[in-house]
Amino acid sequence: MQREAVTVWNRCLQVIQENIPDQSFRTWFEPIVPLRLNGSELTIQVPSQFFYEWLEENYVHLLRKALNFAIGHHGQLQYSIIVDKGDEGSKPLTVNVPTTKSPQTAKPDNVDADILKSPFEMKDLDSLQLDSYLNPAYTFDNFIEGDCNRLGRSAGFAIAQNPGTTAFNPLMIYGGVGLGKTHLVQAVGNYIKNNNQDKFVLYVSSEKFTNQFINAIRTDSLRDFMSFYMQVDVLIIDDVQFWAGKEKTQETFFHIFNHLHGAKKQIIMTSDRAPRDLQGMQDRLQSRFKQGLTADLQQPDLETRTAIIQKKLQSEGIFIENNVIEYLAHSINTNVRELEGVIVSLMAQASLNRREIDLDLARNTLRNIVVDSEKEVTIDTVQDVVADHFKVTVADLKSKSRKKEAVFPRQIAMFLAKEQTELSLKSIGYHFGGRDHSTVIHAIQTISDLVSNNPQARETVEKLKSTLK
Ligand SMILES: Nc1ncnc2c1ncn2[C@@H]1O[C@H](COP(=O)(O)OP(=O)(O)OP(=O)(O)O)[C@@H](O)[C@H]1O
């Protein structure tokens, strides 16, 4: 490793770390080794072909940004890939592969396109018009429909086919983090853009809108700003809750909204909460938000989670056994982003360790993610802790055995799983050898009664809970 390369790469990492979640940073950037710096060309070593492709596919913009910062605009990146020679059994080789895609043509990564930092000018408007910030990866085809999102998806699809002329104007999609709001509204935008070349579709985050507005005031170009927005045919604004308390932004948007709505132009918005709960939002704007259709996105149910995992694997060209898919779908029920995060980590682990994605790997990956981010307890941890305490095996907990030594720990584990995780009764039953939910209810009831009446049982449960913390 060359010292200059390390220094430059550390500067790149500063930028990278600021722009992506910790988990992605650890997975995709920590394993990289800076090898050498040759003039303005930095060579980094990556653990596999898959790794390299993933970086190019998902982080090419971020790498460009990091290179600009660390080396300058002329900075170049060279990958050195460790190649697995497989059956030939020889030691891994290192080959040099130049960056194949230019940052301009590759798919956008997860980093927000730069907010207009320079003074607001008409040329910025032109660039906005060309780009429109839509990510082509978000489509209806890869948006899985389920009870959790049916209303929003159907309304979105109806709008995509007839923008501005349905009763769903505006369409307000709301829901918690990572449930697909951005994906859905961008799918509408992409569909319209692809099928109506003449329509001007603009996707913008509410934060970016506010920044543009502030710049417009600063540079005395508010008129340009307003007339730009009034030319839009389909305006998609993400995360409007950000406008809470921003009176001037709200006022300006109110005028744009009225103009577009009156001209039968389509407006689509997302928010992390229902319009009625948007505190700090002017009443007149709130009532406009509710004028069309408001649809919420809920946490996906088991079937939808399974379909999302299948679709994601299919799009990555990866095959894993059904039992692993089932395990993942039963184990992660928070939101889709987390589900995707686990799949990506699994792929990275499989690639790094050169092994298949099996149940063991899934179990370990899930445990590490949960431990790393200090999140809630997993069902695997509950089973391990209970098995350890009662000196039985996890297999005993999952078995059909009716022996007392297995039944009592199993019931305690089910009780704790219900109390300490977010899993449904159905998923808990799945993790205990495929039992049905009535068995889980019975176990929970039995242990609740025992805890109320028997101090020793209460003490055991408390002790187990503190071990889980
Ligand atoms: N129904 C779905 N089918 C397929 N992928 C989905 C679905 N819902 C969400 N996703 C994926 O989950 C990830 C998170 O979704 P998205 O960013 O749209 O969530 P969000 O609700 O906008 O979150 P936030 O409030 O944090 O911005 C994305 O990669 C998206 O493609």
Coordinates of C-alpha atoms and ligand atoms in Angstrom, one line a residue:
M1 CA 0.0 0.0 0.0
Q2 CA 1.4 3.4 -1.0
R3 CA 1.2 6.2 1.6
E4 CA -0.2 8.7 -0.9
A5 CA -2.9 6.3 -2.0
V6 CA -4.0 5.8 1.6
T7 CA -4.1 9.6 2.2
V8 CA -6.2 10.2 -0.9
W9 CA -8.5 7.3 -0.3
N10 CA -9.1 8.5 3.3
R11 CA -10.2 11.8 1.9
C12 CA -12.5 10.0 -0.4
L13 CA -13.9 8.1 2.5
Q14 CA -14.7 11.3 4.3
V15 CA -17.1 12.3 1.5
I16 CA -18.5 8.8 1.1
Q17 CA -19.2 8.4 4.8
E18 CA -21.2 11.6 4.9
N19 CA -23.4 10.5 2.1
I20 CA -24.5 7.0 2.8
P21 CA -25.9 5.0 5.8
D22 CA -23.3 3.4 8.1
Q23 CA -24.3 0.0 7.1
S24 CA -23.7 0.6 3.4
F25 CA -20.4 2.2 4.2
R26 CA -19.2 -0.8 6.2
T27 CA -20.4 -3.2 3.6
W28 CA -19.1 -1.6 0.5
F29 CA -16.3 0.8 1.4
E30 CA -14.5 -0.6 4.4
P31 CA -13.3 -3.7 2.5
I32 CA -11.6 -1.6 -0.1
V33 CA -7.8 -1.3 0.0
P34 CA -6.1 1.7 -1.7
L35 CA -3.1 0.4 -3.6
R36 CA -1.4 3.2 -5.4
L37 CA -1.7 6.7 -6.7
N38 CA -0.2 7.3 -10.1
G39 CA -0.4 11.0 -10.9
S40 CA -4.1 11.7 -10.6
E41 CA -5.1 8.0 -11.0
L42 CA -6.0 6.1 -7.8
T43 CA -6.1 2.3 -7.9
I44 CA -8.2 0.6 -5.3
Q45 CA -8.5 -3.1 -4.7
V46 CA -11.9 -4.7 -4.4
P47 CA -12.6 -8.2 -3.1
S48 CA -14.6 -9.6 -6.1
Q49 CA -16.1 -9.0 -9.5
F50 CA -19.5 -8.7 -7.9
F51 CA -18.2 -6.1 -5.6
Y52 CA -16.8 -4.1 -8.4
E53 CA -20.0 -4.3 -10.4
W54 CA -22.0 -3.2 -7.4
L55 CA -19.9 -0.2 -6.8
E56 CA -20.1 0.8 -10.5
E57 CA -23.8 0.3 -10.6
N58 CA -24.8 2.0 -7.3
Y59 CA -22.1 4.3 -6.2
V60 CA -20.5 5.7 -9.3
H61 CA -21.7 9.2 -8.7
L62 CA -20.6 9.1 -5.1
L63 CA -17.1 7.9 -6.1
R64 CA -16.9 10.7 -8.7
K65 CA -17.9 13.2 -6.0
A66 CA -15.3 11.8 -3.6
L67 CA -12.6 11.9 -6.3
N68 CA -13.4 15.5 -7.2
F69 CA -12.9 16.3 -3.5
A70 CA -9.8 14.3 -2.9
I71 CA -7.9 14.7 -6.3
G72 CA -9.9 17.2 -8.4
H73 CA -12.0 16.9 -11.5
H74 CA -9.2 15.2 -13.4
G75 CA -9.0 12.4 -10.8
Q76 CA -9.4 8.9 -12.2
L77 CA -10.2 5.6 -10.6
Q78 CA -8.8 2.2 -11.4
Y79 CA -10.1 -1.0 -9.9
S80 CA -8.0 -4.0 -9.0
I81 CA -10.2 -7.0 -8.6
I82 CA -9.3 -10.1 -6.7
V83 CA -10.2 -12.9 -9.0
D84 CA -11.3 -16.3 -7.7
K85 CA -9.7 -19.0 -9.8
G86 CA -12.3 -21.5 -8.5
D87 CA -11.6 -25.1 -9.5
E88 CA -8.1 -24.3 -10.7
G89 CA -7.3 -23.9 -7.0
S90 CA -4.6 -21.3 -7.4
K91 CA -4.2 -18.3 -5.2
P92 CA -6.4 -15.3 -6.0
L93 CA -5.0 -13.1 -8.7
T94 CA -5.2 -9.4 -9.0
V95 CA -6.2 -7.8 -12.3
N96 CA -6.6 -4.2 -13.2
V97 CA -10.0 -3.1 -14.7
P98 CA -10.6 0.5 -15.6
T99 CA -13.8 2.1 -14.7
T100 CA -16.1 1.0 -17.4
K101 CA -19.0 3.4 -17.1
S102 CA -18.8 7.1 -17.3
P103 CA -20.5 8.7 -14.3
Q104 CA -22.7 10.6 -16.6
T105 CA -24.3 7.6 -18.2
A106 CA -24.6 5.3 -15.2
K107 CA -27.8 4.9 -13.2
P108 CA -28.2 7.5 -10.4
D109 CA -27.0 6.4 -7.0
N110 CA -28.6 7.0 -3.7
V111 CA -27.0 10.4 -3.2
D112 CA -29.2 13.3 -3.8
A113 CA -28.3 15.3 -6.9
D114 CA -26.6 18.5 -5.8
I115 CA -29.1 21.1 -4.7
L116 CA -28.7 24.3 -6.7
K117 CA -26.0 25.8 -4.7
S118 CA -25.0 28.5 -7.1
P119 CA -27.2 31.6 -7.5
F120 CA -30.5 30.7 -9.2
E121 CA -30.3 31.4 -12.9
M122 CA -32.3 30.4 -16.0
K123 CA -29.6 28.0 -16.9
D124 CA -30.4 26.1 -13.7
L125 CA -34.0 26.0 -14.8
D126 CA -32.9 24.5 -18.1
S127 CA -30.8 21.8 -16.4
L128 CA -33.7 21.0 -14.1
Q129 CA -36.0 20.6 -17.1
L130 CA -33.7 18.2 -18.8
D131 CA -33.0 16.1 -15.8
S132 CA -36.1 16.2 -13.7
Y133 CA -34.4 14.1 -11.0
L134 CA -36.4 11.0 -11.7
N135 CA -34.6 7.7 -11.0
P136 CA -35.5 5.4 -13.9
A137 CA -35.0 2.4 -11.6
Y138 CA -38.4 3.2 -9.9
T139 CA -41.1 1.7 -12.0
F140 CA -44.5 0.1 -11.6
D141 CA -43.1 -3.2 -12.8
N142 CA -40.8 -3.5 -9.8
F143 CA -43.2 -2.1 -7.3
I144 CA -44.9 -5.0 -5.6
E145 CA -48.6 -4.6 -4.9
G146 CA -50.1 -5.8 -1.7
D147 CA -52.9 -4.9 0.7
C148 CA -50.4 -2.4 2.3
N149 CA -50.3 -0.2 -0.8
R150 CA -53.1 -1.2 -3.1
L151 CA -55.1 2.1 -2.9
G152 CA -52.0 4.3 -3.5
R153 CA -50.7 2.1 -6.3
S154 CA -54.1 1.9 -8.1
A155 CA -54.5 5.7 -7.9
G156 CA -50.9 6.2 -9.0
F157 CA -51.5 3.9 -12.0
A158 CA -54.7 5.7 -13.0
I159 CA -52.9 9.0 -12.8
A160 CA -50.0 7.7 -14.8
Q161 CA -52.4 6.8 -17.6
N162 CA -54.4 10.1 -17.4
P163 CA -52.4 12.7 -15.7
G164 CA -54.4 15.7 -14.5
T165 CA -57.8 14.4 -15.6
T166 CA -58.7 11.9 -12.8
A167 CA -60.3 12.9 -9.6
F168 CA -57.0 12.1 -7.8
N169 CA -55.6 15.6 -8.0
P170 CA -53.6 16.2 -6.0
L171 CA -52.6 12.7 -5.0
M172 CA -51.1 12.6 -1.5
I173 CA -49.2 9.5 -0.5
Y174 CA -48.2 9.2 3.1
G175 CA -46.6 6.6 5.3
G176 CA -43.6 5.7 7.5
V177 CA -40.0 5.5 6.5
G178 CA -38.9 3.1 3.8
L179 CA -42.4 2.0 2.8
G180 CA -42.2 2.9 -0.9
K181 CA -43.5 6.5 -1.1
T182 CA -40.7 7.8 -3.3
H183 CA -40.7 4.6 -5.4
L184 CA -44.4 4.9 -6.1
V185 CA -44.5 8.5 -7.0
Q186 CA -41.4 8.2 -9.2
A187 CA -43.0 5.2 -10.9
V188 CA -45.9 7.5 -11.8
G189 CA -43.5 10.2 -13.1
N190 CA -41.4 7.7 -15.1
Y191 CA -44.5 6.2 -16.7
I192 CA -45.8 9.5 -17.8
K193 CA -42.5 10.7 -19.0
N194 CA -41.9 7.5 -21.0
N195 CA -45.4 7.6 -22.6
N196 CA -45.8 11.3 -23.2
Q197 CA -42.7 12.9 -24.6
D198 CA -44.3 16.3 -24.6
K199 CA -45.2 16.3 -20.9
F200 CA -42.9 18.1 -18.5
V201 CA -42.6 15.9 -15.5
L202 CA -40.7 17.3 -12.5
Y203 CA -39.8 15.4 -9.4
V204 CA -38.3 17.5 -6.6
S205 CA -37.9 17.0 -2.9
S206 CA -39.6 19.6 -0.7
E207 CA -36.2 20.5 0.7
K208 CA -34.8 21.2 -2.8
F209 CA -37.8 23.3 -3.6
T210 CA -37.2 25.4 -0.5
N211 CA -33.5 25.8 -1.4
Q212 CA -34.3 26.8 -4.9
F213 CA -36.9 29.3 -3.6
I214 CA -34.3 30.8 -1.2
N215 CA -31.8 31.2 -4.0
A216 CA -34.4 32.8 -6.2
I217 CA -35.1 35.4 -3.6
R218 CA -31.4 36.0 -3.0
T219 CA -30.7 36.5 -6.7
D220 CA -33.9 38.4 -7.3
S221 CA -35.2 35.8 -9.8
L222 CA -38.4 34.8 -8.0
R223 CA -40.4 35.6 -11.2
D224 CA -38.3 33.0 -13.1
F225 CA -38.7 30.5 -10.4
M226 CA -42.5 30.9 -10.3
S227 CA -42.9 30.8 -14.0
F228 CA -40.7 27.7 -14.2
Y229 CA -42.9 25.8 -11.8
M230 CA -46.0 27.0 -13.5
Q231 CA -44.9 25.4 -16.8
V232 CA -44.7 21.9 -15.2
D233 CA -47.3 19.3 -16.4
V234 CA -46.8 16.9 -13.6
L235 CA -45.3 18.1 -10.4
I236 CA -44.1 15.6 -7.8
I237 CA -43.0 16.9 -4.5
D238 CA -41.5 14.5 -2.0
D239 CA -41.6 14.8 1.8
V240 CA -43.8 17.9 2.2
Q241 CA -43.7 17.6 6.0
F242 CA -40.3 19.4 5.6
W243 CA -42.3 22.6 5.0
A244 CA -43.7 22.7 8.5
G245 CA -43.2 26.2 9.8
K246 CA -41.7 27.5 6.5
E247 CA -44.4 30.1 5.9
K248 CA -42.9 31.8 2.8
T249 CA -42.2 28.5 1.0
Q250 CA -45.8 27.4 1.8
E251 CA -47.2 30.7 0.5
T252 CA -45.2 30.3 -2.8
F253 CA -46.2 26.7 -3.2
F254 CA -49.8 27.7 -2.6
H255 CA -49.8 30.0 -5.6
I256 CA -48.1 27.4 -7.8
F257 CA -50.5 24.7 -6.6
N258 CA -53.6 26.8 -7.4
H259 CA -52.2 27.7 -10.8
L260 CA -51.4 24.1 -11.8
H261 CA -54.5 22.7 -10.3
G262 CA -56.7 25.2 -12.1
A263 CA -54.9 24.3 -15.4
K264 CA -55.6 20.6 -14.8
K265 CA -52.0 19.8 -14.3
Q266 CA -51.2 16.9 -12.1
I267 CA -49.8 17.3 -8.6
I268 CA -48.5 14.4 -6.5
M269 CA -47.0 14.7 -3.0
T270 CA -45.7 12.5 -0.3
S271 CA -45.5 13.0 3.4
D272 CA -44.4 10.9 6.4
R273 CA -47.8 11.6 8.0
A274 CA -51.4 12.2 7.2
P275 CA -52.3 15.8 6.1
R276 CA -54.4 16.3 9.2
D277 CA -51.2 15.6 11.3
L278 CA -49.0 18.1 9.4
Q279 CA -48.4 20.6 12.1
G280 CA -47.0 23.9 11.1
M281 CA -48.7 23.8 7.8
Q282 CA -51.2 26.5 6.8
D283 CA -54.8 25.5 7.0
R284 CA -55.5 26.6 3.4
L285 CA -52.6 24.4 2.2
Q286 CA -53.7 21.5 4.3
S287 CA -57.2 21.6 2.8
R288 CA -55.7 21.7 -0.7
F289 CA -53.7 18.6 0.1
K290 CA -56.9 16.8 1.0
Q291 CA -58.8 18.0 -2.0
G292 CA -57.9 15.0 -4.3
L293 CA -57.0 11.6 -2.9
T294 CA -55.0 10.7 0.2
A295 CA -53.7 7.2 0.4
D296 CA -51.5 5.7 3.0
L297 CA -48.8 3.0 2.7
Q298 CA -48.7 0.4 5.5
Q299 CA -46.0 -2.0 6.5
P300 CA -46.0 -4.9 4.0
D301 CA -47.6 -8.2 5.1
L302 CA -45.9 -11.5 4.8
E303 CA -47.0 -12.3 1.2
T304 CA -45.9 -8.9 0.0
R305 CA -42.5 -9.2 1.8
T306 CA -42.0 -12.6 0.1
A307 CA -42.8 -11.2 -3.3
I308 CA -40.5 -8.2 -2.8
I309 CA -37.6 -10.4 -1.8
Q310 CA -38.2 -12.7 -4.8
K311 CA -38.4 -9.7 -7.2
K312 CA -35.2 -8.2 -5.8
L313 CA -33.3 -11.4 -6.1
Q314 CA -34.6 -11.9 -9.6
S315 CA -33.5 -8.4 -10.6
E316 CA -30.0 -9.2 -9.3
G317 CA -29.9 -12.5 -11.1
I318 CA -29.5 -14.4 -7.8
F319 CA -31.1 -17.6 -6.8
I320 CA -31.7 -18.6 -3.2
E321 CA -33.7 -21.5 -1.8
N322 CA -37.3 -20.9 -0.8
N323 CA -36.6 -21.7 2.8
V324 CA -34.2 -18.8 3.0
I325 CA -36.7 -16.4 1.4
E326 CA -39.3 -17.7 3.8
Y327 CA -37.0 -17.1 6.8
L328 CA -36.2 -13.6 5.7
A329 CA -39.8 -12.7 5.0
H330 CA -40.8 -14.0 8.5
S331 CA -37.9 -12.2 10.2
I332 CA -37.9 -8.7 8.9
N333 CA -41.2 -6.9 9.1
T334 CA -40.2 -3.3 9.7
N335 CA -40.0 -1.7 6.3
V336 CA -39.0 -2.5 2.7
R337 CA -35.7 -0.5 2.9
E338 CA -34.5 -2.7 5.7
L339 CA -35.6 -5.8 3.9
E340 CA -33.5 -4.7 0.9
G341 CA -30.6 -3.8 3.1
V342 CA -30.5 -7.3 4.5
I343 CA -30.6 -8.8 1.0
V344 CA -27.7 -6.6 -0.1
S345 CA -25.7 -7.5 3.0
L346 CA -26.4 -11.1 2.3
M347 CA -25.2 -10.8 -1.3
A348 CA -22.1 -9.0 -0.1
Q349 CA -21.4 -11.6 2.6
A350 CA -21.8 -14.4 0.1
S351 CA -19.5 -12.7 -2.4
L352 CA -16.9 -11.9 0.2
N353 CA -16.9 -15.4 1.7
R354 CA -17.4 -17.1 -1.6
R355 CA -20.3 -19.2 -0.4
E356 CA -23.9 -19.8 -1.2
I357 CA -26.7 -17.8 0.5
D358 CA -28.1 -20.4 2.9
L359 CA -30.1 -20.4 6.1
D360 CA -27.0 -20.2 8.2
L361 CA -25.6 -17.2 6.4
A362 CA -29.0 -15.5 6.5
R363 CA -29.2 -16.1 10.3
N364 CA -25.8 -14.7 10.9
T365 CA -26.2 -11.7 8.7
L366 CA -29.4 -10.8 10.3
R367 CA -28.0 -11.1 13.7
N368 CA -25.0 -8.9 12.9
I369 CA -27.1 -6.2 11.3
V370 CA -29.3 -6.1 14.4
V371 CA -26.4 -6.1 16.8
D372 CA -24.5 -3.5 14.8
S373 CA -27.3 -1.0 14.6
E374 CA -28.4 -1.6 18.2
K375 CA -31.9 -2.2 17.1
E376 CA -34.6 -4.4 18.5
V377 CA -34.2 -8.0 19.5
T378 CA -34.5 -10.7 16.9
I379 CA -36.3 -14.0 17.2
D380 CA -33.0 -15.9 16.8
T381 CA -31.6 -14.1 19.8
V382 CA -34.7 -14.9 21.9
Q383 CA -34.3 -18.6 21.0
D384 CA -30.6 -18.7 21.7
V385 CA -31.0 -16.9 25.1
V386 CA -33.9 -19.1 26.2
A387 CA -32.2 -22.4 25.0
D388 CA -29.0 -21.4 26.8
H389 CA -30.9 -20.6 30.0
F390 CA -32.8 -23.9 30.1
K391 CA -29.9 -26.0 28.8
V392 CA -31.8 -27.2 25.8
T393 CA -31.1 -26.7 22.1
V394 CA -32.7 -24.3 19.7
A395 CA -33.7 -27.5 17.7
D396 CA -35.6 -28.6 20.9
L397 CA -37.6 -25.3 20.9
K398 CA -38.5 -25.9 17.3
S399 CA -39.2 -29.6 17.6
K400 CA -42.6 -31.3 18.0
S401 CA -41.5 -32.8 21.3
R402 CA -44.2 -32.6 24.0
K403 CA -41.6 -33.4 26.8
K404 CA -41.9 -31.0 29.7
E405 CA -38.2 -30.0 29.4
A406 CA -38.9 -28.7 25.9
V407 CA -42.5 -27.4 26.3
F408 CA -41.9 -24.9 29.0
P409 CA -38.8 -23.2 27.5
R410 CA -40.6 -23.2 24.1
Q411 CA -43.6 -21.4 25.6
I412 CA -41.4 -18.9 27.4
A413 CA -39.5 -18.2 24.1
M414 CA -42.8 -17.7 22.2
F415 CA -44.0 -15.3 25.0
L416 CA -40.7 -13.3 24.8
A417 CA -40.8 -13.3 21.0
K418 CA -44.2 -11.7 21.1
E419 CA -43.2 -9.2 23.7
Q420 CA -39.7 -8.3 22.4
T421 CA -40.1 -8.4 18.7
E422 CA -42.5 -6.9 16.2
L423 CA -43.3 -10.2 14.6
S424 CA -46.9 -11.4 14.0
L425 CA -48.2 -14.6 15.7
K426 CA -48.0 -16.3 12.3
S427 CA -44.3 -15.5 12.0
I428 CA -43.6 -16.5 15.5
G429 CA -45.3 -19.9 14.8
Y430 CA -43.2 -20.2 11.7
H431 CA -40.0 -19.8 13.7
F432 CA -41.1 -22.5 16.1
G433 CA -41.2 -25.4 13.7
G434 CA -44.2 -24.1 11.7
R435 CA -46.7 -24.1 14.5
D436 CA -50.0 -22.3 13.9
H437 CA -50.9 -19.0 15.5
S438 CA -53.4 -20.6 18.0
T439 CA -50.5 -22.6 19.6
V440 CA -48.6 -19.3 20.0
I441 CA -51.6 -17.6 21.6
H442 CA -51.9 -20.5 24.0
A443 CA -48.3 -20.3 24.9
I444 CA -48.5 -16.6 25.5
Q445 CA -51.6 -16.9 27.6
T446 CA -50.0 -19.7 29.7
I447 CA -46.9 -17.7 30.4
S448 CA -48.8 -14.5 31.1
D449 CA -50.9 -16.3 33.8
L450 CA -47.8 -17.9 35.3
V451 CA -45.9 -14.6 35.4
S452 CA -48.9 -13.0 37.3
N453 CA -49.2 -15.8 39.8
N454 CA -45.8 -17.3 40.3
P455 CA -42.9 -15.2 41.6
Q456 CA -40.3 -17.7 40.4
A457 CA -41.6 -17.7 36.8
R458 CA -41.7 -13.9 36.9
E459 CA -38.1 -13.8 38.0
T460 CA -37.1 -16.1 35.2
V461 CA -38.8 -14.1 32.6
E462 CA -37.3 -10.8 34.0
K463 CA -33.9 -12.3 34.0
L464 CA -34.2 -13.5 30.4
K465 CA -35.5 -10.1 29.4
S466 CA -32.5 -8.3 30.9
T467 CA -30.2 -10.8 29.0
L468 CA -31.9 -9.8 25.8
K469 CA -31.4 -6.1 26.4
Ligands
LIG1 N1 -43.9 -2.3 -2.8 C1 -42.6 -2.3 -3.1 N2 -42.1 -3.1 -4.1 C2 -40.8 -3.1 -4.4 N3 -39.9 -2.3 -3.7 C3 -40.3 -1.5 -2.8 C4 -41.7 -1.4 -2.4 N4 -41.8 -0.5 -1.5 C5 -40.6 0.0 -1.2 N5 -39.7 -0.6 -2.0 C6 -38.3 -0.3 -2.0 O1 -37.9 0.0 -0.7 C7 -36.9 1.1 -0.7 C8 -37.4 2.2 0.1 O2 -38.5 2.8 -0.6 P1 -38.7 4.4 -0.7 O3 -37.4 5.1 -0.7 O4 -39.7 4.7 -1.8 O5 -39.4 4.7 0.7 P2 -40.0 6.0 1.3 O6 -41.4 5.6 1.9 O7 -40.0 7.1 0.3 O8 -39.0 6.3 2.5 P3 -38.6 7.6 3.2 O9 -39.8 8.2 3.9 O10 -37.5 7.2 4.2 O11 -38.1 8.6 2.1 C9 -36.7 1.4 -2.2 O12 -35.5 0.8 -2.6 C10 -37.9 0.9 -2.9 O13 -37.6 0.5 -4.2

